Amino acid sequence: MPVPEIPWFQSASRRRRYLAGISGGADSVALLHLLHRAGFRDVVVCHLDHGLRGQASAGDARFVEKLAASLGYPCESGKADVQAMIRETGDSLETAARDARHAFFAACSRKHRCPRLLLAHHADDQAETILWNLLRGSRGLSGMRAEQVLQMDGKPVECLRPLLTMRRDELLAWLVSEKIAWREDASNAEPIAARNRLRNEALPLLSDIARRDITALLNRAADSSDELRVIERWAVEQAAALDPQGRLHVPRLRTLPREVQSACLYDYLRTSGVPELSRDLVARGLTLLDADGPPAVNLPGDRVLRRRAGRIFIV
Amino acid sequence: MPVPEIPWFQSASRRRRYLAGISGGADSVALLHLLHRAGFRDVVVCHLDHGLRGQASAGDARFVEKLAASLGYPCESGKADVQAMIRETGDSLETAARDARHAFFAACSRKHRCPRLLLAHHADDQAETILWNLLRGSRGLSGMRAEQVLQMDGKPVECLRPLLTMRRDELLAWLVSEKIAWREDASNAEPIAARNRLRNEALPLLSDIARRDITALLNRAADSSDELRVIERWAVEQAAALDPQGRLHVPRLRTLPREVQSACLYDYLRTSGVPELSRDLVARGLTLLDADGPPAVNLPGDRVLRRRAGRIFIV
């Protein structure tokens, strides 16, 4: 079986260093082998034991260390106690596991002076994430980005997901054809009941109802939504609704369609650091544009959005 | 129980005539009673028997005629043989049922000189439609519009959906509290297996997984997608990528982000009547902008998208 073609590999520099988050599950094992075959030599394998799989965890760590050694890559192994973090902070499993990973990857990033982290998410993970975000009330459809800078423990880390267009089956078929071993269940470092149910119940049911491959459909639909968001950002720039002092210019705003006003106000509030932005809050903010609207709208955190002398600004 | 508040009722003129599509099911019966209580007097009840429910159909028609008479509304009853249409045209049940309704409503619209048609779709129908469109590969999320002009049998008919923000449960609770009767199953004039499975299996499963009211979430997410599409249309206007002859202006296009170029080309192809527009086709069209791209790209229907002298146009 031919080696799967990864578009990102074509343009990525082999001379740079990359961190790679490797659980030992099929997806990340495939990523590591594919990197090696594609000639990436300066890769640091980063493996975090979340402390959630008991004895099996130690086996995962040994497996990843051996794998790294066999490919000639250095390996960083970390250990977190996510259950203890949950007891301490009251956070959800998802949040605690993410914080543990972020702290670990940030430490690896500092130690190896490398701001780039490769992650093994693929198109099936993406479909699950899109549906998951939809169920949590995302704006439109949104999934993971192929390239995204995340703040991890105060450090900006560029997360790269080269496999995001690949299907899980393609990766598995390749591993099997190459007789490459992986750790079963190791990728389930996030045993989140809801996400597992999405994968095992919802996506198959929807595919069955649609008689189509819903994973591919969700991926394409999310791409369209991403495009629309880029267009929205461009529209906000074109709207040029800020005055030289960075306040919203009421006469200019009034010339724009309601939806563009909304996008401009959302952008203004977001860049001003207003937390908990909601559609409702933006809608209330827009009442400042009405001739008989109020002169001020309360914002979270004791701040106020005020209209005065043809400008809207935060005080 | 108080009469549910329907925002559309506040601004709609009581002096105009409206057609109302009434199946006899709970939703449309609620719509008709609510219209009557809100003081709408010039309403023509339009009931189509799709010929799909056998004996029960005649009962539905009698029920709707009596209901209309009791409220003092005239009633138009039509009868279609959707199964025969399917045998003749090979169309799907969904398409044939829609064509039958369109022909009937267009005839009612002509006879009563009324271009407005009220439909009883509510937020639960909307959630189902959003998911259904997603499963069929819609761009982003899209549902039904609260106001929409549809071409029915060559006649433009303005479809109005005043209940689109109401939940099915609210409507049912009100009907029960008012001791108003309806015909069970009559609203299932479209007994489409896939849609019924979405309603009865997929939406409950997703709500259970999310532990949230997925119907409300889907409705809000689709509203956001609609807003993004309005912003996209505005962005295409702002992009001003057409020359005075209505051809795409290559130097101007090259100043725009890829996603805006894509939206401009899509809009140009759509308004030029190019059928079967796909993301792929638009992506291939955009290669005309590359310095080393081809000078022409084939379009469906023996047409060609060509670049010449700094313009892109269809020949």
XYZ file of C-alpha atoms in Angstrom:
630
model
C 0.000 0.000 0.000
C 1.431 3.410 -0.922
C 2.323 5.845 1.834
C -0.663 8.222 2.316
C -0.046 11.631 0.805
C -0.087 14.418 3.374
C -0.417 17.847 1.676
C 1.200 19.614 4.631
C 4.387 17.556 4.163
C 4.969 19.104 0.731
C 5.455 22.610 2.025
C 6.813 21.995 5.534
C 10.490 22.589 6.184
C 12.506 19.469 7.077
C 15.133 21.687 8.671
C 12.906 22.873 11.463
C 12.318 21.210 14.795
C 8.846 19.912 15.633
C 7.287 18.611 18.802
C 4.855 15.730 18.216
C 2.122 14.787 20.679
C 2.134 10.993 20.649
C -0.277 8.959 22.774
C 0.696 5.601 21.309
C -2.730 5.144 19.685
C -3.062 4.332 16.005
C -3.439 7.949 14.815
C -0.357 9.356 16.503
C 1.735 6.248 15.721
C 0.798 6.715 12.049
C 1.728 10.411 12.242
C 5.152 9.611 13.702
C 5.965 6.941 11.122
C 4.741 9.178 8.282
C 6.932 12.030 9.543
C 9.913 9.712 9.642
C 9.354 8.378 6.124
C 8.859 11.905 4.803
C 12.339 12.826 6.044
C 11.547 14.886 9.129
C 14.597 14.305 11.355
C 14.300 16.915 14.104
C 11.186 15.664 15.868
C 10.747 15.523 19.651
C 8.219 12.896 20.730
C 6.079 14.192 23.607
C 3.989 11.688 25.545
C 1.778 12.595 28.487
C 0.331 9.988 30.813
C -2.923 11.560 32.042
C -3.042 9.097 34.960
C -6.445 7.899 33.774
C -5.683 4.415 32.432
C -4.075 2.809 35.494
C -1.570 0.062 34.684
C -2.092 0.409 30.941
C -0.587 3.915 31.147
C 2.867 2.626 32.001
C 2.639 0.288 29.029
C 1.662 3.188 26.743
C 4.653 5.228 27.933
C 7.102 2.334 27.424
C 5.654 1.673 23.984
C 6.053 5.325 22.902
C 9.595 5.542 24.296
C 10.635 2.428 22.358
C 8.925 3.693 19.206
C 10.744 7.050 19.450
C 14.073 5.292 20.022
C 13.486 3.003 17.025
C 12.994 6.036 14.779
C 15.910 7.925 16.298
C 13.761 10.620 17.901
C 14.240 11.932 21.463
C 11.272 11.361 23.764
C 9.772 13.447 26.564
C 7.489 11.505 28.878
C 5.316 13.350 31.362
C 2.851 12.246 33.996
C -0.177 14.135 35.266
C -2.795 13.249 37.835
C -5.899 14.555 36.142
C -8.236 13.058 38.766
C -6.377 14.946 41.496
C -6.603 18.144 39.415
C -10.376 17.638 39.136
C -10.706 17.136 42.898
C -8.690 20.288 43.487
C -10.216 22.632 40.914
C -13.682 21.174 40.379
C -13.021 21.383 36.634
C -14.565 18.939 34.188
C -12.512 15.990 33.010
C -12.231 17.620 29.600
C -10.901 20.900 31.004
C -8.508 19.242 33.461
C -7.098 16.892 30.786
C -6.625 19.815 28.406
C -4.881 21.927 31.070
C -2.569 19.018 31.900
C -1.656 18.599 28.229
C -1.129 22.323 27.757
C 1.200 22.533 30.763
C 3.166 19.510 29.534
C 3.454 20.709 25.935
C 4.417 24.213 27.103
C 7.219 22.695 29.227
C 8.423 20.620 26.248
C 8.228 23.705 24.042
C 10.382 25.725 26.469
C 12.901 22.953 27.049
C 13.417 22.243 23.350
C 13.024 25.870 22.224
C 10.390 24.789 19.755
C 7.079 26.611 19.272
C 5.609 24.032 16.861
C 3.529 21.067 17.984
C 2.245 18.382 15.617
C -1.018 16.697 16.585
C -2.562 13.601 15.008
C -6.207 14.685 14.693
C -7.836 13.381 11.514
C -11.063 13.946 9.572
C -13.087 11.598 11.791
C -11.960 13.492 14.899
C -12.875 16.666 13.053
C -16.441 15.467 12.296
C -16.846 14.537 15.956
C -15.549 17.942 17.042
C -17.844 19.777 14.630
C -20.853 17.918 15.981
C -19.622 18.373 19.555
C -19.232 22.131 19.061
C -22.655 22.281 17.448
C -24.136 20.543 20.504
C -22.430 23.082 22.736
C -23.892 26.000 20.811
C -21.088 27.062 18.478
C -21.740 29.903 16.058
C -22.393 28.122 12.776
C -20.217 25.063 12.290
C -16.712 24.989 13.610
C -14.049 22.384 14.005
C -10.321 22.277 14.666
C -7.944 24.352 12.575
C -5.142 22.769 10.561
C -2.881 25.514 11.931
C -3.669 27.354 15.122
C -1.706 29.234 17.737
C -2.864 28.270 21.230
C -1.788 29.844 24.491
C -0.494 26.953 26.573
C 0.395 27.825 30.123
C 1.200 31.372 29.018
C 3.274 30.258 26.036
C 2.042 30.596 22.448
C 2.338 27.206 20.743
C 1.610 26.705 17.061
C -0.515 23.566 16.770
C -0.273 21.848 13.400
C -2.630 19.059 12.346
C -1.221 17.527 9.142
C -3.656 14.577 9.176
C -6.814 16.677 9.403
C -7.888 15.773 5.866
C -7.125 12.047 6.322
C -9.716 9.456 7.269
C -9.118 7.160 10.227
C -9.631 4.125 7.980
C -6.901 5.241 5.592
C -4.456 5.574 8.460
C -5.412 2.220 9.964
C -5.212 0.447 6.621
C -1.745 1.824 6.079
C -0.550 0.804 9.556
C -1.892 -2.714 9.020
C -0.347 -3.003 5.558
C 2.994 -1.902 7.000
C 2.651 -4.245 10.000
C 3.149 -1.287 12.334
C 1.892 -1.846 15.890
C 0.019 0.615 18.102
C -1.524 0.652 21.564
C -5.245 -0.039 21.538
C -7.262 2.646 23.391
C -4.172 4.715 24.102
C -5.615 7.532 21.991
C -8.605 7.657 24.298
C -6.757 9.794 26.786
C -10.002 11.777 26.927
C -12.587 9.165 27.829
C -15.368 11.685 27.665
C -18.708 9.967 27.687
C -20.411 12.497 25.433
C -17.707 12.432 22.775
C -17.586 8.663 22.764
C -21.340 8.584 22.287
C -21.025 11.013 19.381
C -18.467 8.725 17.758
C -20.154 5.435 18.482
C -23.838 6.344 18.346
C -24.590 9.712 16.746
C -22.255 9.707 13.725
C -23.195 6.151 12.674
C -26.919 6.919 13.127
C -26.701 10.109 11.062
C -24.713 8.331 8.338
C -27.325 5.591 8.288
C -30.198 8.088 8.025
C -28.451 10.137 5.341
C -27.176 7.029 3.511
C -24.078 9.130 2.976
C -20.697 9.547 4.559
C -21.581 12.148 7.158
C -17.943 12.575 8.232
C -16.949 13.913 4.819
C -20.083 16.083 4.698
C -19.419 17.629 8.110
C -15.815 18.359 7.173
C -16.889 20.119 3.967
C -19.662 22.029 5.711
C -17.218 23.261 8.363
C -14.785 24.360 5.645
C -17.585 26.479 4.184
C -18.287 27.989 7.594
C -14.594 28.789 8.033
C -14.622 30.565 4.674
C -17.646 32.573 5.715
C -15.832 33.643 8.869
C -12.825 34.833 6.855
C -15.225 36.803 4.658
C -16.815 38.236 7.815
C -13.438 39.466 9.084
C -12.757 41.079 5.697
C -16.220 42.677 5.758
C -15.512 44.152 9.204
C -12.308 45.701 7.828
C -14.161 47.076 4.807
C -16.882 48.473 7.051
C -14.224 50.721 8.617
C -16.543 51.468 11.521
C -13.843 52.714 13.927
C -12.839 56.359 14.241
C -9.156 57.342 14.631
C -9.533 56.962 18.417
C -10.716 53.381 17.976
C -14.329 54.117 18.933
C -17.305 52.943 16.869
C -18.493 55.657 14.484
C -22.303 55.842 14.740
C -23.065 57.617 11.424
C -20.864 55.132 9.575
C -22.442 52.155 11.376
C -25.906 53.379 10.433
C -25.053 53.041 6.725
C -24.358 49.302 7.156
C -26.746 46.323 7.067
C -27.811 45.097 10.497
C -25.732 41.927 10.187
C -22.568 43.892 9.371
C -23.255 46.279 12.280
C -23.520 43.209 14.450
C -20.190 41.813 13.200
C -18.473 45.197 13.761
C -19.822 45.521 17.301
C -18.905 41.904 18.083
C -15.379 42.540 16.817
C -15.101 45.778 18.826
C -16.255 44.089 22.043
C -14.014 41.082 21.483
C -10.872 43.126 20.820
C -11.737 45.260 23.861
C -11.524 42.092 25.944
C -15.193 41.890 26.913
C -15.795 38.354 28.233
C -18.861 36.166 27.768
C -19.824 37.645 24.423
C -23.218 36.391 23.350
C -25.634 37.117 20.520
C -27.947 38.644 23.120
C -25.309 41.037 24.376
C -24.449 42.177 20.844
C -28.162 42.624 20.057
C -28.580 44.788 23.175
C -25.476 46.754 22.221
C -26.970 47.506 18.811
C -29.972 49.199 20.435
C -27.558 52.117 21.017
C -27.949 52.798 17.285
C -31.714 53.251 17.501
C -32.872 56.851 17.477
C -34.981 56.181 20.571
C -32.594 53.594 22.029
C -30.878 53.841 25.426
C -27.609 55.825 25.743
C -25.790 52.990 27.540
C -25.801 49.197 27.887
C -24.205 47.291 30.760
C -21.386 44.878 29.915
C -20.045 42.002 32.031
C -17.338 43.029 34.524
C -18.787 46.396 35.571
C -18.086 47.971 32.217
C -20.549 50.012 30.191
C -21.024 50.421 26.449
C -21.981 54.064 25.929
C -23.132 56.224 23.026
C -22.076 59.885 23.100
C -21.509 62.514 20.427
C -21.921 60.084 17.549
C -19.535 57.497 18.965
C -19.994 54.186 20.798
C -17.278 53.186 23.242
C -16.603 51.291 26.450
C -16.220 53.164 29.750
C -53.122 29.487 29.451
C -52.357 32.766 27.673
C -52.413 32.894 23.875
C -48.828 32.381 22.616
C -47.224 35.592 21.429
C -46.316 35.534 17.763
C -43.929 38.399 16.904
C -45.011 38.412 13.250
C -48.598 39.171 14.275
C -47.546 42.512 15.736
C -46.413 43.987 12.444
C -48.628 42.130 9.953
C -51.520 43.980 8.378
C -55.013 42.690 9.304
C -56.415 44.335 6.187
C -54.570 42.095 3.785
C -55.642 38.725 2.486
C -53.608 35.641 3.371
C -53.673 32.074 2.139
C -53.005 29.543 4.908
C -51.753 26.016 4.218
C -53.749 23.862 6.658
C -53.261 20.098 6.853
C -55.475 19.618 9.889
C -52.518 18.582 12.070
C -51.841 20.266 15.398
C -49.423 22.871 14.039
C -51.607 24.220 11.273
C -54.758 24.046 13.427
C -52.937 26.136 16.037
C -51.859 28.603 13.340
C -55.408 29.024 12.096
C -56.905 29.552 15.561
C -54.131 31.980 16.490
C -54.742 33.969 13.296
C -58.441 34.139 14.106
C -57.869 35.296 17.691
C -55.349 37.890 16.513
C -58.026 39.456 14.331
C -57.026 38.270 10.877
C -60.320 38.129 8.997
C -59.351 37.750 5.339
C -57.783 34.285 5.425
C -58.323 31.587 2.790
C -57.813 28.083 4.188
C -55.997 25.896 1.636
C -55.981 22.141 2.192
C -54.334 19.645 -0.130
C -54.982 15.923 0.094
C -51.766 14.358 -1.178
C -53.555 11.047 -1.727
C -51.098 9.325 0.582
C -53.230 8.572 3.658
C -56.060 6.573 2.060
C -59.381 6.812 3.933
C -57.954 9.106 6.590
C -57.440 11.762 3.908
C -61.141 12.296 3.395
C -61.521 12.705 7.156
C -58.724 15.297 7.190
C -60.403 17.286 4.406
C -63.810 17.229 6.139
C -62.182 18.267 9.407
C -60.407 21.240 7.805
C -63.554 22.349 5.930
C -65.581 22.319 9.151
C -62.833 24.145 11.026
C -62.648 26.859 8.355
C -66.436 27.257 8.388
C -66.469 27.516 12.189
C -64.018 30.403 12.022
C -65.790 32.055 9.110
C -62.960 31.463 6.619
C -63.459 30.221 3.051
C -61.797 26.891 2.282
C -60.122 25.532 -0.831
C -59.734 21.762 -0.871
C -57.520 20.117 -3.460
C -56.617 16.535 -4.210
C -53.421 15.228 -5.767
C -52.264 11.724 -6.591
C -48.636 11.921 -5.537
C -48.037 8.185 -6.088
C -49.193 8.548 -9.697
C -46.899 11.557 -10.110
C -43.984 9.463 -8.847
C -44.805 6.642 -11.258
C -44.969 9.141 -14.103
C -41.934 11.308 -13.371
C -39.696 8.984 -11.363
C -39.305 11.797 -8.835
C -38.757 11.129 -5.137
C -41.722 11.252 -2.797
C -40.369 14.492 -1.360
C -40.092 16.173 -4.754
C -43.459 14.937 -6.016
C -45.266 16.010 -2.809
C -43.641 19.442 -3.019
C -44.577 19.869 -6.679
C -48.175 18.896 -5.909
C -48.364 21.463 -3.093
C -46.774 24.168 -5.227
C -49.256 23.593 -8.073
C -52.165 23.683 -5.612
C -50.997 26.798 -3.757
C -50.256 28.570 -7.060
C -53.818 27.831 -8.224
C -55.229 29.144 -4.907
C -53.006 32.198 -5.201
C -54.270 32.954 -8.715
C -57.918 32.312 -7.890
C -57.904 34.503 -4.760
C -55.486 37.086 -6.170
C -53.301 36.648 -3.101
C -49.497 36.257 -3.289
C -49.062 35.541 0.453
C -49.104 32.034 1.932
C -48.914 31.326 5.654
C -47.270 28.041 6.650
C -47.253 26.445 10.109
C -43.606 25.359 10.370
C -42.235 25.755 13.900
C -38.835 25.605 15.609
C -38.872 21.807 15.875
C -39.502 21.507 12.129
C -36.701 23.994 11.658
C -34.219 21.943 13.702
C -35.133 18.885 11.679
C -34.685 20.809 8.419
C -31.315 22.177 9.508
C -30.063 18.688 10.315
C -31.623 17.331 7.121
C -29.891 19.990 4.995
C -26.629 19.303 6.809
C -26.960 15.606 5.958
C -27.536 16.515 2.328
C -24.392 18.611 2.186
C -25.641 22.181 2.692
C -23.101 24.965 2.817
C -22.792 25.709 6.534
C -26.093 25.414 8.376
C -29.319 26.391 6.719
C -32.967 26.053 7.534
C -36.249 27.546 6.387
C -36.709 31.289 6.141
C -39.397 33.120 8.091
C -40.166 35.033 4.876
C -39.257 33.674 1.491
C -40.498 34.125 -2.059
C -40.808 30.756 -3.812
C -41.611 30.184 -7.460
C -44.636 27.885 -7.424
C -45.704 26.628 -10.823
C -44.321 29.802 -12.415
C -45.946 32.113 -9.881
C -43.952 33.904 -7.180
C -45.557 33.199 -3.803
C -44.405 34.847 -0.588
C -44.182 32.116 2.050
C -44.541 33.385 5.597
C -43.797 31.206 8.634
C -45.055 33.097 11.707
C -44.554 30.110 14.034
C -40.910 29.515 13.156
C -39.713 30.658 16.594
C -42.373 28.645 18.480
C -41.791 25.203 19.931
C -44.125 22.325 19.059
C -44.743 21.732 22.785
C -45.909 25.316 23.321
C -48.398 24.989 20.496
C -49.660 21.603 21.698
C -50.006 22.817 25.280
C -52.048 25.778 24.119
C -54.332 23.620 21.936
C -54.920 21.237 24.851
C -55.580 24.070 27.296
C -58.119 25.534 24.862
C -59.686 22.122 24.184
C -59.074 22.599 20.461
C -59.118 19.380 18.415
C -56.786 18.421 15.577
C -56.251 15.463 13.280
C -53.508 13.130 14.495
C -50.870 12.434 11.824
C -52.502 14.786 9.349
C -49.410 16.984 9.457
C -47.335 14.032 8.254
C -48.283 14.710 4.686
C -44.622 14.041 3.963
C -44.042 10.612 5.434
C -40.391 10.657 4.517
C -38.514 7.921 6.270
C -35.282 9.866 6.687
C -36.974 12.954 8.137
C -39.025 10.872 10.514
C -35.860 9.141 11.700
C -34.226 12.540 12.247
C -37.178 13.604 14.379
C -37.664 10.389 16.279
C -34.123 9.071 16.569
C -31.401 11.585 15.761
C -32.681 14.728 17.522
C -33.549 12.875 20.767
C -30.177 11.072 20.730
C -28.253 14.321 20.175
C -30.235 16.081 22.915
C -29.528 13.201 25.257
C -25.793 13.266 24.475
C -25.595 17.043 24.789
C -27.850 17.109 27.865
C -29.212 20.252 26.269
C -32.106 21.271 24.102
C -30.581 20.638 20.703
C -33.592 22.095 18.868
C -32.979 25.538 20.338
C -29.239 25.206 19.690
C -29.705 24.265 16.038
C -32.108 27.150 15.521
C -29.620 29.628 16.987
C -26.695 28.152 15.046
C -28.652 28.444 11.794
C -29.515 32.070 12.588
C -25.784 32.731 12.880
C -25.142 31.036 9.553
C -27.867 33.143 7.931
C -26.203 36.284 9.277
C -22.874 35.169 7.856
C -24.507 34.713 4.459
C -25.950 38.238 4.549
C -22.470 39.517 5.414
C -21.069 37.497 2.501
C -23.514 39.137 0.067
C -22.509 42.558 1.401
C -18.822 41.639 1.058
C -19.365 40.658 -2.587
C -20.934 44.077 -3.214
C -18.055 45.816 -1.468
C -15.549 43.774 -3.434
C -16.909 45.438 -6.597
C -15.201 42.823 -8.739
C -17.289 43.404 -11.882
C -16.273 45.807 -14.646
C -18.890 48.037 -16.337
C -19.574 45.219 -18.825
C -20.363 42.846 -15.972
C -17.195 40.756 -16.389
C -14.911 39.866 -13.482
C -12.033 42.317 -13.188
C -8.841 40.292 -12.675
C -6.579 43.020 -11.181
C -9.326 43.907 -8.695
C -9.942 40.252 -7.802
C -6.228 39.748 -7.149
C -6.332 42.364 -4.351
C -8.936 40.304 -2.445
C -8.501 37.426 0.021
C -8.965 33.982 -1.543
C -12.262 33.450 0.279
C -13.690 36.745 -1.054
C -12.497 35.902 -4.578
C -14.308 32.620 -4.177
C -17.519 34.349 -3.069
C -17.308 36.810 -5.993
C -16.776 34.044 -8.555
C -19.573 31.964 -7.037
C -21.899 34.953 -7.243
C -20.867 35.675 -10.840
C -21.460 32.063 -11.923
C -24.770 31.880 -10.070
C -26.167 35.089 -11.540
C -24.967 33.914 -14.956
C -27.225 30.898 -14.545
C -24.490 28.262 -14.352
C -26.099 25.084 -12.956
C -24.608 22.527 -10.555
C -22.335 25.015 -8.822
C -19.954 23.216 -6.502
C -16.980 24.180 -4.353
C -14.822 22.202 -6.769
C -16.025 24.127 -9.793
C -15.409 27.472 -8.067
C -11.931 26.319 -6.991
C -11.113 25.352 -10.574
C -12.478 28.690 -11.796
C -10.141 30.505 -9.420
C -7.107 28.890 -11.076
C -7.713 31.437 -13.876
C -6.270 33.997 -11.459
C -2.951 32.180 -11.105
C -0.135 33.661 -13.162
C 0.630 30.211 -14.563
C -2.989 29.037 -14.491
C -4.980 27.913 -17.533
C -6.756 30.535 -19.716
C -10.100 28.695 -19.636
C -12.122 26.302 -17.484
C -15.041 24.217 -18.729
C -18.451 24.821 -17.183
C -21.484 22.527 -17.204
C -23.730 22.926 -20.261
C -21.006 23.448 -22.899
C -20.061 26.858 -21.556
C -16.539 28.024 -20.820
C -15.136 30.406 -18.211
C -12.352 32.303 -19.928
C -9.669 34.818 -18.922
C -8.635 37.402 -21.520
C -7.193 40.898 -21.329
C -7.533 41.106 -17.535
C -11.146 39.980 -17.457
C -12.867 36.688 -16.624
C -16.148 35.969 -18.371
C -18.359 33.186 -19.704
C -18.388 32.355 -23.405
